Structures are given as structure tokens and as C-alpha cells.
Short mmCIF file of C-alpha atoms in Angstrom, two decimals:
data_model
loop_
_atom_site.label_atom_id
_atom_site.label_comp_id
_atom_site.label_asym_id
_atom_site.label_seq_id
_atom_site.Cartn_x
_atom_site.Cartn_y
_atom_site.Cartn_z
CA UNK U 3 36.24 -0.44 5.99
CA UNK U 4 32.88 0.59 7.24
CA UNK U 5 29.97 -0.03 5.19
CA UNK U 6 26.92 1.79 5.83
CA UNK U 7 23.40 0.61 4.49
CA UNK U 8 20.73 3.28 4.10
CA UNK U 9 17.09 2.62 3.76
CA UNK U 10 16.63 5.96 1.84
CA UNK U 11 15.91 5.51 -1.87
CA UNK U 12 17.72 7.47 -4.68
CA UNK U 13 14.72 9.51 -5.33
CA UNK U 14 14.62 10.81 -1.74
CA UNK U 15 14.53 14.73 -1.76
CA UNK U 16 14.47 17.14 1.18
CA UNK U 17 13.41 20.54 0.77
CA UNK U 18 14.52 23.42 2.76
CA UNK U 19 12.18 24.47 5.40
CA UNK U 20 10.93 28.12 5.57
CA UNK U 21 11.19 29.72 8.96
CA UNK U 22 9.37 32.39 10.77
CA UNK U 23 9.73 35.90 9.12
CA UNK U 24 9.30 34.33 5.25
CA UNK U 25 6.27 36.24 3.94
CA UNK U 26 5.33 33.02 2.12
CA UNK U 27 4.43 31.38 5.51
CA UNK U 28 1.83 33.91 6.00
CA UNK U 29 -0.01 33.49 2.78
CA UNK U 30 -3.32 31.46 2.06
CA UNK U 31 -2.46 28.07 0.20
CA UNK U 32 -4.43 27.35 -2.95
CA UNK U 33 -6.74 24.25 -3.30
CA UNK U 34 -5.16 21.31 -5.23
CA UNK U 35 -7.51 20.88 -8.39
CA UNK U 36 -5.67 17.83 -9.96
CA UNK U 37 -3.29 15.14 -8.29
CA UNK U 38 -0.68 15.07 -10.91
CA UNK U 39 2.93 13.94 -10.66
CA UNK U 40 4.07 17.31 -9.36
CA UNK U 41 1.62 17.08 -6.12
CA UNK U 42 2.88 13.40 -5.73
CA UNK U 43 6.32 14.54 -5.98
CA UNK U 44 5.56 17.39 -3.52
CA UNK U 45 4.10 14.98 -1.12
CA UNK U 46 6.95 12.58 -1.61
CA UNK U 47 9.42 15.46 -0.61
CA UNK U 48 7.39 16.84 2.20
CA UNK U 49 7.44 13.27 3.72
CA UNK U 50 11.36 12.99 3.16
CA UNK U 51 11.80 16.42 4.75
CA UNK U 52 9.55 15.63 7.64
CA UNK U 53 11.38 12.20 8.22
CA UNK U 54 14.96 14.20 8.29
CA UNK U 55 13.89 16.61 10.74
CA UNK U 56 14.77 15.62 14.41
CA UNK U 57 11.36 15.52 16.01
CA UNK U 58 8.64 16.87 13.53
CA UNK U 59 5.29 14.92 13.48
CA UNK U 60 3.85 17.15 10.77
CA UNK U 61 4.62 19.44 7.92
CA UNK U 62 2.49 21.67 5.56
CA UNK U 63 3.38 22.55 1.78
CA UNK U 64 4.09 26.26 2.72
CA UNK U 65 6.76 25.43 4.95
CA UNK U 66 8.61 23.70 1.86
CA UNK U 67 7.71 26.94 0.01
CA UNK U 68 4.48 25.80 -2.03
CA UNK U 69 1.40 27.19 -1.56
CA UNK U 70 -0.78 24.23 -1.82
CA UNK U 71 -3.21 22.72 0.48
CA UNK U 72 -1.08 19.76 1.39
CA UNK U 73 -0.11 18.47 4.84
CA UNK U 74 1.48 15.33 6.25
CA UNK U 75 1.22 14.20 9.89
CA UNK U 76 2.93 11.32 11.21
CA UNK U 77 2.92 10.61 14.92
CA UNK U 78 5.08 7.33 14.37
CA UNK U 79 4.62 5.11 17.40
CA UNK U 80 2.53 7.60 19.52
CA UNK U 81 -0.42 5.45 18.93
CA UNK U 82 -2.67 7.24 16.18
CA UNK U 83 0.09 6.37 13.75
CA UNK U 84 0.06 7.54 10.08
CA UNK U 85 1.41 8.80 8.14
CA UNK U 86 -1.64 10.82 6.86
CA UNK U 87 -1.00 12.44 3.54
CA UNK U 88 -3.68 14.76 3.09
CA UNK U 89 -4.80 17.18 0.05
CA UNK U 90 -7.07 19.99 0.61
CA UNK U 91 -7.97 19.07 4.28
CA UNK U 92 -10.94 20.71 6.09
CA UNK U 93 -11.89 20.40 9.77
CA UNK U 94 -15.67 19.62 9.49
CA UNK U 95 -16.19 19.06 13.33
CA UNK U 96 -14.58 20.31 16.45
CA UNK U 97 -15.18 19.28 20.05
CA UNK U 98 -13.88 19.85 23.61
CA UNK U 99 -10.91 21.97 24.44
CA UNK U 100 -7.13 20.95 25.31
CA UNK U 101 -4.04 23.06 26.02
CA UNK U 102 -0.88 21.69 24.47
CA UNK U 103 2.78 23.08 24.45
CA UNK U 104 3.62 23.21 20.94
CA UNK U 105 6.66 23.64 18.46
CA UNK U 106 7.04 24.00 14.91
CA UNK U 107 9.91 23.09 12.18
CA UNK U 108 9.27 26.68 10.82
CA UNK U 109 9.70 28.28 14.26
CA UNK U 110 12.91 26.76 15.66
CA UNK U 111 13.96 27.59 19.29
CA UNK U 112 10.32 28.53 20.60
CA UNK U 113 7.53 26.38 22.21
CA UNK U 114 4.08 27.67 22.95
CA UNK U 115 0.87 26.82 24.98
CA UNK U 116 -1.88 26.49 22.42
CA UNK U 117 -5.60 25.66 23.00
CA UNK U 118 -6.76 23.33 20.47
CA UNK U 119 -9.98 21.10 20.06
CA UNK U 120 -9.87 17.90 21.85
CA UNK U 121 -11.37 16.07 18.82
CA UNK U 122 -11.56 16.98 15.30
CA UNK U 123 -13.12 15.30 12.22
CA UNK U 124 -11.12 16.12 9.04
CA UNK U 125 -11.99 15.54 5.39
CA UNK U 126 -9.49 15.43 2.83
CA UNK U 127 -8.20 13.56 -0.26
CA UNK U 128 -5.49 11.13 -0.10
CA UNK U 129 -2.73 10.84 -2.71
CA UNK U 130 -4.77 8.27 -4.84
CA UNK U 131 -7.70 10.91 -5.04
CA UNK U 132 -10.05 9.05 -2.84
CA UNK U 133 -11.91 11.08 -0.03
CA UNK U 134 -10.92 10.13 3.83
CA UNK U 135 -12.24 11.05 6.82
CA UNK U 136 -10.33 11.03 9.93
CA UNK U 137 -11.62 11.09 13.25
CA UNK U 138 -8.91 12.45 15.54
CA UNK U 139 -8.50 13.12 19.23
CA UNK U 140 -5.59 14.40 21.68
CA UNK U 141 -2.19 14.53 19.82
CA UNK U 142 -3.60 13.77 16.38
CA UNK U 143 -6.31 16.33 16.74
CA UNK U 144 -3.63 19.01 17.91
CA UNK U 145 -1.25 18.06 15.12
CA UNK U 146 -3.97 18.27 12.09
CA UNK U 147 -5.35 21.54 13.74
CA UNK U 148 -1.54 23.10 13.66
CA UNK U 149 -0.67 21.90 10.19
CA UNK U 150 -4.28 23.11 8.63
CA UNK U 151 -3.61 26.40 10.00
CA UNK U 152 -0.15 26.49 8.05
CA UNK U 153 -2.43 26.41 4.86
CA UNK U 154 -4.35 29.80 5.97
CA UNK U 155 -0.96 31.37 6.98
CA UNK U 156 -1.30 30.76 10.76
CA UNK U 157 1.66 29.75 12.97
CA UNK U 158 1.21 28.55 16.48
CA UNK U 159 2.75 31.58 17.92
CA UNK U 160 -0.12 33.63 16.72
CA UNK U 161 -2.40 31.61 19.06
CA UNK U 162 -0.08 30.79 21.81
CA UNK U 163 -0.77 32.15 25.19
CA UNK U 164 2.73 32.20 26.41
CA UNK U 165 6.07 31.17 24.66
CA UNK U 166 9.12 29.37 25.96
CA UNK U 167 12.53 28.89 24.98
CA UNK U 168 12.71 25.24 23.56
CA UNK U 169 16.28 24.87 24.60
CA UNK U 170 15.32 25.74 28.41
CA UNK U 171 12.54 23.09 28.12
CA UNK U 172 15.11 20.44 26.95
CA UNK U 173 17.21 21.03 30.02
CA UNK U 174 14.66 20.53 32.41
#
């Protein structure tokens, strides 16, 4: 007999990720007025969905079919850490420029070179309702910009200067 223990709790819920072509991904998300149990459940479900993805480091509510201004960024062991669970995030400062090859859970099979700010300051509310300010640079800045774009119906393929087949990239 093989007994498999899982760290997942029983309340873990993954939601289906919407993919490019779904009109909901192109809509502007609404501001979250109240952090109630529904919003907290959405955040939990989004986090579970992100963790279940192979290599995702961020997710926005529209990607799971909800037009609310909620994002999660979790770089894991990439340095800046996380997870950042942000409600109503706004970029208040942006500085510099960097080009990064991005992918997206909602755009499977494609990567693209996108120019983003090198550094950003993001103001948001956490799930406890407290205001948070994140000063981010490099990968964290890229990811925050990418996820906040989702809240305005913008996908990385709209900003990419060049697109690449993700499977071909994996073989290199």
C-alpha cells in the first residue's frame, strides 16, 4: 500500500483559468468596495489556482472569471517572495525600463518580449483591509504590472514587440 499525504486542506478550490479569446479577459474590473467572505474566498481560490499551475507566478481575478480588482503575485524563492494578495492595486510610481520575456496562464503556448518599468510603487489593500505599499523592481515589478494590466482588460500579447512559441523556447 502507498499512502500519500497532501498538504492541501479540504477547502482548497481551484477555478478554471479563462484563456485568450474569452471576452471577459478584455473587460475592466470593478473596484472592491467591501472585503467580505466572498472576496476572501476568491483570494483563497485564486491562490490555490495559481499554486496548482505549473509555473505561474501571478494571477488576476479576471483570469478566473471574476471582474474584481484583485491580484496575487508569488515569486516563490525568486527573492522578492510573496505571496502578495492585493485588492484594488494601483501603480503610483514607475521608473526606468526593462524588457522581459513574459508568458501568461491565460495565453498558453506563447511568450512575448514586453517593455515594463524597472521599478514600480504599488498601493493596495491586503485581505485584512490594511493599506500596503510595495516598492518593487525587476521581476516583481514586471509581475505586478502584468497582473494589474489584466484588471484593465490588457494582455501581455497587446504590448509584446515579438511573440514566440513557448514549446520551442523550452527545447533550447
